[in-house]
PDB file of C-alpha atoms in Angstrom:
ATOM      1  CA  GLU A  14       2.880  16.259   6.276  1.00  0.00           C
ATOM      2  CA  THR A  15       3.238  12.924   4.519  1.00  0.00           C
ATOM      3  CA  GLY A  16       4.264  14.266   1.113  1.00  0.00           C
ATOM      4  CA  VAL A  17       1.130  12.786  -0.437  1.00  0.00           C
ATOM      5  CA  THR A  18      -2.101  14.602   0.343  1.00  0.00           C
ATOM      6  CA  GLN A  19      -5.558  13.253  -0.368  1.00  0.00           C
ATOM      7  CA  THR A  20      -8.831  15.126  -0.239  1.00  0.00           C
ATOM      8  CA  PRO A  21     -11.434  14.708   0.986  1.00  0.00           C
ATOM      9  CA  ARG A  22     -10.647  12.379   3.890  1.00  0.00           C
ATOM     10  CA  HIS A  23     -14.236  11.194   4.079  1.00  0.00           C
ATOM     11  CA  LEU A  24     -16.934  11.127   1.419  1.00  0.00           C
ATOM     12  CA  VAL A  25     -20.508   9.896   1.464  1.00  0.00           C
ATOM     13  CA  MET A  26     -22.248   9.780  -1.882  1.00  0.00           C
ATOM     14  CA  GLY A  27     -25.414   8.427  -3.385  1.00  0.00           C
ATOM     15  CA  MET A  28     -25.391   5.973  -6.228  1.00  0.00           C
ATOM     16  CA  THR A  29     -26.461   8.640  -8.720  1.00  0.00           C
ATOM     17  CA  ASN A  30     -23.924  11.240  -7.622  1.00  0.00           C
ATOM     18  CA  LYS A  31     -20.740  12.311  -9.341  1.00  0.00           C
ATOM     19  CA  LYS A  32     -17.752  13.106  -7.174  1.00  0.00           C
ATOM     20  CA  SER A  33     -13.982  13.300  -7.487  1.00  0.00           C
ATOM     21  CA  LEU A  34     -11.103  12.286  -5.258  1.00  0.00           C
ATOM     22  CA  LYS A  35      -7.952  14.355  -5.381  1.00  0.00           C
ATOM     23  CA  CYS A  36      -4.356  13.427  -4.718  1.00  0.00           C
ATOM     24  CA  GLU A  37      -1.314  15.691  -4.728  1.00  0.00           C
ATOM     25  CA  GLN A  38       2.285  14.684  -4.157  1.00  0.00           C
ATOM     26  CA  HIS A  39       5.039  17.079  -3.138  1.00  0.00           C
ATOM     27  CA  LEU A  40       7.908  14.611  -3.541  1.00  0.00           C
ATOM     28  CA  GLY A  41       8.876  15.160  -7.164  1.00  0.00           C
ATOM     29  CA  HIS A  42       8.004  11.579  -8.063  1.00  0.00           C
ATOM     30  CA  ASN A  43       7.156  10.471 -11.573  1.00  0.00           C
ATOM     31  CA  ALA A  44       4.689   7.653 -10.821  1.00  0.00           C
ATOM     32  CA  MET A  45       1.303   7.879  -9.114  1.00  0.00           C
ATOM     33  CA  TYR A  46      -1.124   5.143  -8.128  1.00  0.00           C
ATOM     34  CA  TRP A  47      -4.695   4.543  -7.011  1.00  0.00           C
ATOM     35  CA  TYR A  48      -5.357   1.606  -4.691  1.00  0.00           C
ATOM     36  CA  LYS A  49      -8.604   0.320  -3.231  1.00  0.00           C
ATOM     37  CA  GLN A  50      -8.588  -1.127   0.274  1.00  0.00           C
ATOM     38  CA  SER A  51     -11.663  -3.096   1.318  1.00  0.00           C
ATOM     39  CA  ALA A  52     -12.143  -4.841   4.622  1.00  0.00           C
ATOM     40  CA  LYS A  53     -10.617  -8.333   4.787  1.00  0.00           C
ATOM     41  CA  LYS A  54      -9.090  -8.038   1.307  1.00  0.00           C
ATOM     42  CA  PRO A  55      -5.575  -7.228   0.095  1.00  0.00           C
ATOM     43  CA  LEU A  56      -4.934  -3.825  -1.380  1.00  0.00           C
ATOM     44  CA  GLU A  57      -6.051  -3.763  -4.988  1.00  0.00           C
ATOM     45  CA  LEU A  58      -4.052  -1.787  -7.500  1.00  0.00           C
ATOM     46  CA  MET A  59      -6.456   0.182  -9.701  1.00  0.00           C
ATOM     47  CA  PHE A  60      -4.412   2.533 -11.879  1.00  0.00           C
ATOM     48  CA  VAL A  61      -0.805   3.542 -12.423  1.00  0.00           C
ATOM     49  CA  TYR A  62       0.452   6.688 -14.114  1.00  0.00           C
ATOM     50  CA  ASN A  63       4.048   7.334 -15.111  1.00  0.00           C
ATOM     51  CA  PHE A  64       4.838  10.882 -16.228  1.00  0.00           C
ATOM     52  CA  LYS A  65       1.108  11.513 -16.770  1.00  0.00           C
ATOM     53  CA  GLU A  66       0.690   8.446 -18.981  1.00  0.00           C
ATOM     54  CA  GLN A  67      -1.501   5.604 -17.778  1.00  0.00           C
ATOM     55  CA  THR A  68       0.565   2.424 -17.654  1.00  0.00           C
ATOM     56  CA  GLU A  69      -1.790   0.169 -15.751  1.00  0.00           C
ATOM     57  CA  ASN A  70      -5.553  -0.274 -15.607  1.00  0.00           C
ATOM     58  CA  ASN A  71      -6.247  -3.305 -13.504  1.00  0.00           C
ATOM     59  CA  SER A  72      -9.639  -4.171 -15.043  1.00  0.00           C
ATOM     60  CA  VAL A  73     -11.331  -1.384 -13.141  1.00  0.00           C
ATOM     61  CA  PRO A  74     -15.027  -0.703 -13.968  1.00  0.00           C
ATOM     62  CA  SER A  75     -15.636   2.373 -16.080  1.00  0.00           C
ATOM     63  CA  ARG A  76     -17.571   4.055 -13.266  1.00  0.00           C
ATOM     64  CA  PHE A  77     -14.066   4.886 -11.963  1.00  0.00           C
ATOM     65  CA  SER A  78     -12.301   7.339 -14.240  1.00  0.00           C
ATOM     66  CA  PRO A  79      -8.767   8.501 -13.436  1.00  0.00           C
ATOM     67  CA  GLU A  80      -7.169  11.719 -14.565  1.00  0.00           C
ATOM     68  CA  CYS A  81      -3.532  12.747 -14.275  1.00  0.00           C
ATOM     69  CA  PRO A  82      -2.991  16.286 -15.560  1.00  0.00           C
ATOM     70  CA  ASN A  83       0.647  16.382 -14.418  1.00  0.00           C
ATOM     71  CA  SER A  84       3.085  14.315 -12.386  1.00  0.00           C
ATOM     72  CA  SER A  85       2.019  15.959  -9.131  1.00  0.00           C
ATOM     73  CA  HIS A  86      -1.748  15.573  -9.331  1.00  0.00           C
ATOM     74  CA  LEU A  87      -4.025  12.594  -9.689  1.00  0.00           C
ATOM     75  CA  PHE A  88      -7.807  12.484  -9.639  1.00  0.00           C
ATOM     76  CA  LEU A  89     -10.332   9.688  -9.451  1.00  0.00           C
ATOM     77  CA  HIS A  90     -13.707  10.651 -10.881  1.00  0.00           C
ATOM     78  CA  LEU A  91     -16.616   8.641  -9.550  1.00  0.00           C
ATOM     79  CA  HIS A  92     -20.093   8.197 -11.016  1.00  0.00           C
ATOM     80  CA  THR A  93     -22.988   5.771 -10.578  1.00  0.00           C
ATOM     81  CA  LEU A  94     -21.126   3.821  -7.929  1.00  0.00           C
ATOM     82  CA  GLN A  95     -22.453   0.762  -6.125  1.00  0.00           C
ATOM     83  CA  PRO A  96     -22.527   0.111  -2.370  1.00  0.00           C
ATOM     84  CA  GLU A  97     -19.764  -2.494  -2.812  1.00  0.00           C
ATOM     85  CA  ASP A  98     -17.490   0.326  -3.975  1.00  0.00           C
ATOM     86  CA  SER A  99     -17.414   1.622  -0.408  1.00  0.00           C
ATOM     87  CA  ALA A 100     -13.792   1.364   0.711  1.00  0.00           C
ATOM     88  CA  LEU A 101     -10.666   3.279   1.599  1.00  0.00           C
ATOM     89  CA  TYR A 102      -9.098   4.694  -1.563  1.00  0.00           C
ATOM     90  CA  LEU A 103      -5.378   5.232  -1.269  1.00  0.00           C
ATOM     91  CA  CYS A 104      -3.168   7.308  -3.482  1.00  0.00           C
ATOM     92  CA  ALA A 105       0.573   6.716  -3.652  1.00  0.00           C
ATOM     93  CA  SER A 106       3.589   7.991  -5.535  1.00  0.00           C
ATOM     94  CA  SER A 107       7.060   6.669  -6.256  1.00  0.00           C
ATOM     95  CA  GLN A 108      10.225   7.580  -8.078  1.00  0.00           C
ATOM     96  CA  ASN A 109      10.433   4.958 -10.787  1.00  0.00           C
ATOM     97  CA  ARG A 110      10.096   1.490  -9.191  1.00  0.00           C
ATOM     98  CA  ALA A 111      11.331   2.486  -5.766  1.00  0.00           C
ATOM     99  CA  GLU A 112       9.171   2.403  -2.658  1.00  0.00           C
ATOM    100  CA  ALA A 113       5.710   3.923  -2.806  1.00  0.00           C
ATOM    101  CA  PHE A 114       4.674   6.695  -0.444  1.00  0.00           C
ATOM    102  CA  PHE A 115       1.011   6.694   0.517  1.00  0.00           C
ATOM    103  CA  GLY A 116      -1.495   9.356   1.387  1.00  0.00           C
ATOM    104  CA  GLN A 117      -3.867   8.956   4.297  1.00  0.00           C
ATOM    105  CA  GLY A 118      -6.706   7.840   2.057  1.00  0.00           C
ATOM    106  CA  THR A 119     -10.284   8.815   1.368  1.00  0.00           C
ATOM    107  CA  ARG A 120     -12.916   6.803   3.199  1.00  0.00           C
ATOM    108  CA  LEU A 121     -15.737   6.458   0.673  1.00  0.00           C
ATOM    109  CA  THR A 122     -19.226   5.353   1.607  1.00  0.00           C
ATOM    110  CA  VAL A 123     -21.785   4.761  -1.145  1.00  0.00           C
ATOM    111  CA  VAL A 124     -25.401   4.860   0.015  1.00  0.00           C
TER     112      VAL A 124
ATOM    113  CA  ALA B  18       2.750 -12.256 -11.989  1.00  0.00           C
ATOM    114  CA  GLN B  19       3.991 -11.703  -8.480  1.00  0.00           C
ATOM    115  CA  SER B  20       2.032 -12.532  -5.325  1.00  0.00           C
ATOM    116  CA  VAL B  21       2.441 -12.317  -1.565  1.00  0.00           C
ATOM    117  CA  THR B  22       1.186 -14.545   1.236  1.00  0.00           C
ATOM    118  CA  GLN B  23       1.025 -13.503   4.865  1.00  0.00           C
ATOM    119  CA  PRO B  24       0.023 -16.690   6.684  1.00  0.00           C
ATOM    120  CA  ASP B  25      -0.929 -15.049   9.968  1.00  0.00           C
ATOM    121  CA  ILE B  26      -4.106 -12.976   9.978  1.00  0.00           C
ATOM    122  CA  HIS B  27      -3.802 -11.905  13.599  1.00  0.00           C
ATOM    123  CA  ILE B  28      -0.994 -12.063  16.154  1.00  0.00           C
ATOM    124  CA  THR B  29      -1.179 -11.121  19.826  1.00  0.00           C
ATOM    125  CA  VAL B  30       2.040 -10.390  21.641  1.00  0.00           C
ATOM    126  CA  SER B  31       2.900  -9.092  25.099  1.00  0.00           C
ATOM    127  CA  GLU B  32       4.596  -5.745  25.442  1.00  0.00           C
ATOM    128  CA  GLY B  33       8.338  -6.279  25.609  1.00  0.00           C
ATOM    129  CA  ALA B  34       8.190  -9.633  23.868  1.00  0.00           C
ATOM    130  CA  SER B  35       9.663 -10.310  20.458  1.00  0.00           C
ATOM    131  CA  LEU B  36       7.616 -10.249  17.284  1.00  0.00           C
ATOM    132  CA  GLU B  37       7.996 -12.038  13.965  1.00  0.00           C
ATOM    133  CA  LEU B  38       5.641 -11.615  11.034  1.00  0.00           C
ATOM    134  CA  ARG B  39       5.863 -14.027   8.152  1.00  0.00           C
ATOM    135  CA  CYS B  40       5.830 -13.161   4.479  1.00  0.00           C
ATOM    136  CA  ASN B  41       6.249 -15.450   1.485  1.00  0.00           C
ATOM    137  CA  TYR B  42       6.352 -14.186  -2.056  1.00  0.00           C
ATOM    138  CA  SER B  43       6.161 -15.546  -5.549  1.00  0.00           C
ATOM    139  CA  TYR B  44       8.197 -13.875  -8.270  1.00  0.00           C
ATOM    140  CA  GLY B  45      10.340 -15.132 -11.102  1.00  0.00           C
ATOM    141  CA  ALA B  46      13.409 -13.018 -10.430  1.00  0.00           C
ATOM    142  CA  THR B  47      14.899 -11.150  -7.509  1.00  0.00           C
ATOM    143  CA  PRO B  48      12.052  -8.976  -6.320  1.00  0.00           C
ATOM    144  CA  TYR B  49      11.804  -5.653  -4.623  1.00  0.00           C
ATOM    145  CA  LEU B  50      10.364  -6.348  -1.154  1.00  0.00           C
ATOM    146  CA  PHE B  51       8.714  -4.010   1.311  1.00  0.00           C
ATOM    147  CA  TRP B  52       7.044  -3.956   4.685  1.00  0.00           C
ATOM    148  CA  TYR B  53       4.444  -1.309   5.458  1.00  0.00           C
ATOM    149  CA  VAL B  54       2.500  -0.518   8.629  1.00  0.00           C
ATOM    150  CA  GLN B  55      -0.988   0.955   8.813  1.00  0.00           C
ATOM    151  CA  SER B  56      -2.680   2.415  11.868  1.00  0.00           C
ATOM    152  CA  PRO B  57      -6.486   2.609  11.925  1.00  0.00           C
ATOM    153  CA  GLY B  58      -7.868   5.177   9.505  1.00  0.00           C
ATOM    154  CA  GLN B  59      -4.429   6.029   8.152  1.00  0.00           C
ATOM    155  CA  GLY B  60      -2.417   5.399   5.041  1.00  0.00           C
ATOM    156  CA  LEU B  61       0.519   3.013   4.804  1.00  0.00           C
ATOM    157  CA  GLN B  62       3.933   3.915   6.161  1.00  0.00           C
ATOM    158  CA  LEU B  63       7.065   2.245   4.854  1.00  0.00           C
ATOM    159  CA  LEU B  64       9.004   0.339   7.521  1.00  0.00           C
ATOM    160  CA  LEU B  65      11.798  -1.048   5.361  1.00  0.00           C
ATOM    161  CA  LYS B  66      12.714  -2.249   1.905  1.00  0.00           C
ATOM    162  CA  TYR B  67      14.975  -4.719   0.144  1.00  0.00           C
ATOM    163  CA  PHE B  68      16.287  -4.187  -3.357  1.00  0.00           C
ATOM    164  CA  SER B  69      19.634  -5.986  -3.366  1.00  0.00           C
ATOM    165  CA  GLY B  70      22.780  -6.512  -1.288  1.00  0.00           C
ATOM    166  CA  ASP B  71      22.755  -7.382   2.398  1.00  0.00           C
ATOM    167  CA  THR B  72      19.847  -9.728   3.044  1.00  0.00           C
ATOM    168  CA  LEU B  73      19.258  -8.382   6.554  1.00  0.00           C
ATOM    169  CA  VAL B  74      17.742  -4.920   6.327  1.00  0.00           C
ATOM    170  CA  GLN B  75      17.093  -2.462   9.086  1.00  0.00           C
ATOM    171  CA  GLY B  76      14.080  -0.211   9.151  1.00  0.00           C
ATOM    172  CA  ILE B  77      12.419   2.417  11.243  1.00  0.00           C
ATOM    173  CA  LYS B  78      10.949   1.908  14.719  1.00  0.00           C
ATOM    174  CA  GLY B  79      13.420  -0.879  15.515  1.00  0.00           C
ATOM    175  CA  PHE B  80      12.174  -3.305  12.861  1.00  0.00           C
ATOM    176  CA  GLU B  81      14.333  -5.536  10.697  1.00  0.00           C
ATOM    177  CA  ALA B  82      13.632  -8.090   7.989  1.00  0.00           C
ATOM    178  CA  GLU B  83      15.617 -10.862   6.377  1.00  0.00           C
ATOM    179  CA  PHE B  84      15.406 -11.868   2.728  1.00  0.00           C
ATOM    180  CA  LYS B  85      15.811 -15.607   2.235  1.00  0.00           C
ATOM    181  CA  ARG B  86      15.823 -16.483  -1.429  1.00  0.00           C
ATOM    182  CA  SER B  87      15.791 -20.243  -0.824  1.00  0.00           C
ATOM    183  CA  GLN B  88      12.578 -19.928   1.170  1.00  0.00           C
ATOM    184  CA  SER B  89      11.033 -17.081  -0.846  1.00  0.00           C
ATOM    185  CA  SER B  90      10.521 -15.300   2.435  1.00  0.00           C
ATOM    186  CA  PHE B  91      10.940 -11.820   3.846  1.00  0.00           C
ATOM    187  CA  ASN B  92       9.983 -12.054   7.515  1.00  0.00           C
ATOM    188  CA  LEU B  93       9.723  -8.990   9.705  1.00  0.00           C
ATOM    189  CA  ARG B  94      11.087  -8.963  13.260  1.00  0.00           C
ATOM    190  CA  LYS B  95      11.290  -6.729  16.276  1.00  0.00           C
ATOM    191  CA  PRO B  96      13.142  -7.770  19.444  1.00  0.00           C
ATOM    192  CA  SER B  97      10.916  -5.918  21.926  1.00  0.00           C
ATOM    193  CA  VAL B  98       7.423  -4.756  21.073  1.00  0.00           C
ATOM    194  CA  HIS B  99       5.929  -1.519  22.345  1.00  0.00           C
ATOM    195  CA  TRP B 100       2.205  -0.847  22.748  1.00  0.00           C
ATOM    196  CA  SER B 101       2.433   1.653  19.886  1.00  0.00           C
ATOM    197  CA  ASP B 102       3.350  -1.196  17.522  1.00  0.00           C
ATOM    198  CA  ALA B 103      -0.257  -2.371  17.529  1.00  0.00           C
ATOM    199  CA  ALA B 104      -1.317  -1.941  13.893  1.00  0.00           C
ATOM    200  CA  GLU B 105      -1.758  -3.803  10.650  1.00  0.00           C
ATOM    201  CA  TYR B 106       1.350  -4.859   8.772  1.00  0.00           C
ATOM    202  CA  PHE B 107       1.584  -5.459   5.054  1.00  0.00           C
ATOM    203  CA  CYS B 108       4.264  -7.200   3.071  1.00  0.00           C
ATOM    204  CA  ALA B 109       4.586  -6.191  -0.580  1.00  0.00           C
ATOM    205  CA  VAL B 110       6.539  -7.325  -3.625  1.00  0.00           C
ATOM    206  CA  GLY B 111       7.414  -5.055  -6.508  1.00  0.00           C
ATOM    207  CA  SER B 112       8.262  -5.968 -10.044  1.00  0.00           C
ATOM    208  CA  THR B 113      11.551  -4.988 -11.635  1.00  0.00           C
ATOM    209  CA  ASN B 114       9.807  -4.671 -14.994  1.00  0.00           C
ATOM    210  CA  ASP B 115       6.768  -2.525 -14.336  1.00  0.00           C
ATOM    211  CA  TYR B 116       5.118  -0.439 -11.660  1.00  0.00           C
ATOM    212  CA  LYS B 117       2.966  -3.136 -10.102  1.00  0.00           C
ATOM    213  CA  LEU B 118       3.224  -3.488  -6.352  1.00  0.00           C
ATOM    214  CA  SER B 119       1.371  -6.500  -4.922  1.00  0.00           C
ATOM    215  CA  PHE B 120       0.368  -6.635  -1.291  1.00  0.00           C
ATOM    216  CA  GLY B 121      -0.370  -9.443   1.098  1.00  0.00           C
ATOM    217  CA  ALA B 122      -3.649  -9.527   2.997  1.00  0.00           C
ATOM    218  CA  GLY B 123      -1.997  -8.106   6.090  1.00  0.00           C
ATOM    219  CA  THR B 124      -1.341  -9.217   9.661  1.00  0.00           C
ATOM    220  CA  THR B 125      -3.036  -7.442  12.538  1.00  0.00           C
ATOM    221  CA  VAL B 126      -0.838  -7.139  15.615  1.00  0.00           C
ATOM    222  CA  THR B 127      -2.372  -6.688  19.036  1.00  0.00           C
ATOM    223  CA  VAL B 128      -0.111  -5.786  21.954  1.00  0.00           C
ATOM    224  CA  ARG B 129      -1.243  -6.710  25.446  1.00  0.00           C
ATOM    225  CA  ALA B 130       0.079  -5.043  28.562  1.00  0.00           C
TER     226      ALA B 130
END
């Protein structure tokens, strides 16, 4: 039990599909994050939410749509993705600007 | 904007030998600094953190790191490596003004028997 749970762990989707990634944190934190981890590249911050309000959108394409209904849940809605979007998507949470706690990630493959 | 450089892409070390991973950061003020470890197919686990105070910080699994402001460095060390330490290690710098956390490209550690 890491405190941050991501589902599904693995996802294969076609370029015309619509799918969603889910993240739930049980730590009482106020901030939640989506990161993208591609091979041979540093982790890329995608979105940040603080108390359900989006505070950071790091120039992410609109085919990625985040949703944060409350401080414990974060979703990433996916549609019309490209093969280069295949990556490990990591969710994290933190209490203010303290250390981030990560989930185990969703391995996404776009075919 | 902050940034992190990990100069070593891959390090191989013998079991029982010492390990040092380098990290250099760029940030205009005193940063928040972190080291994370990632095993294959897993998320990132926090090893240690520096916010302020003592520049030598102790972490889990026998790791320590030293903040050197003059060198803009936060190198990670372990006196005696175990086979289970084989993983990828990430240095990260956090801003004191917003929620951005910037990561280095990572260093892969291989432990040989």
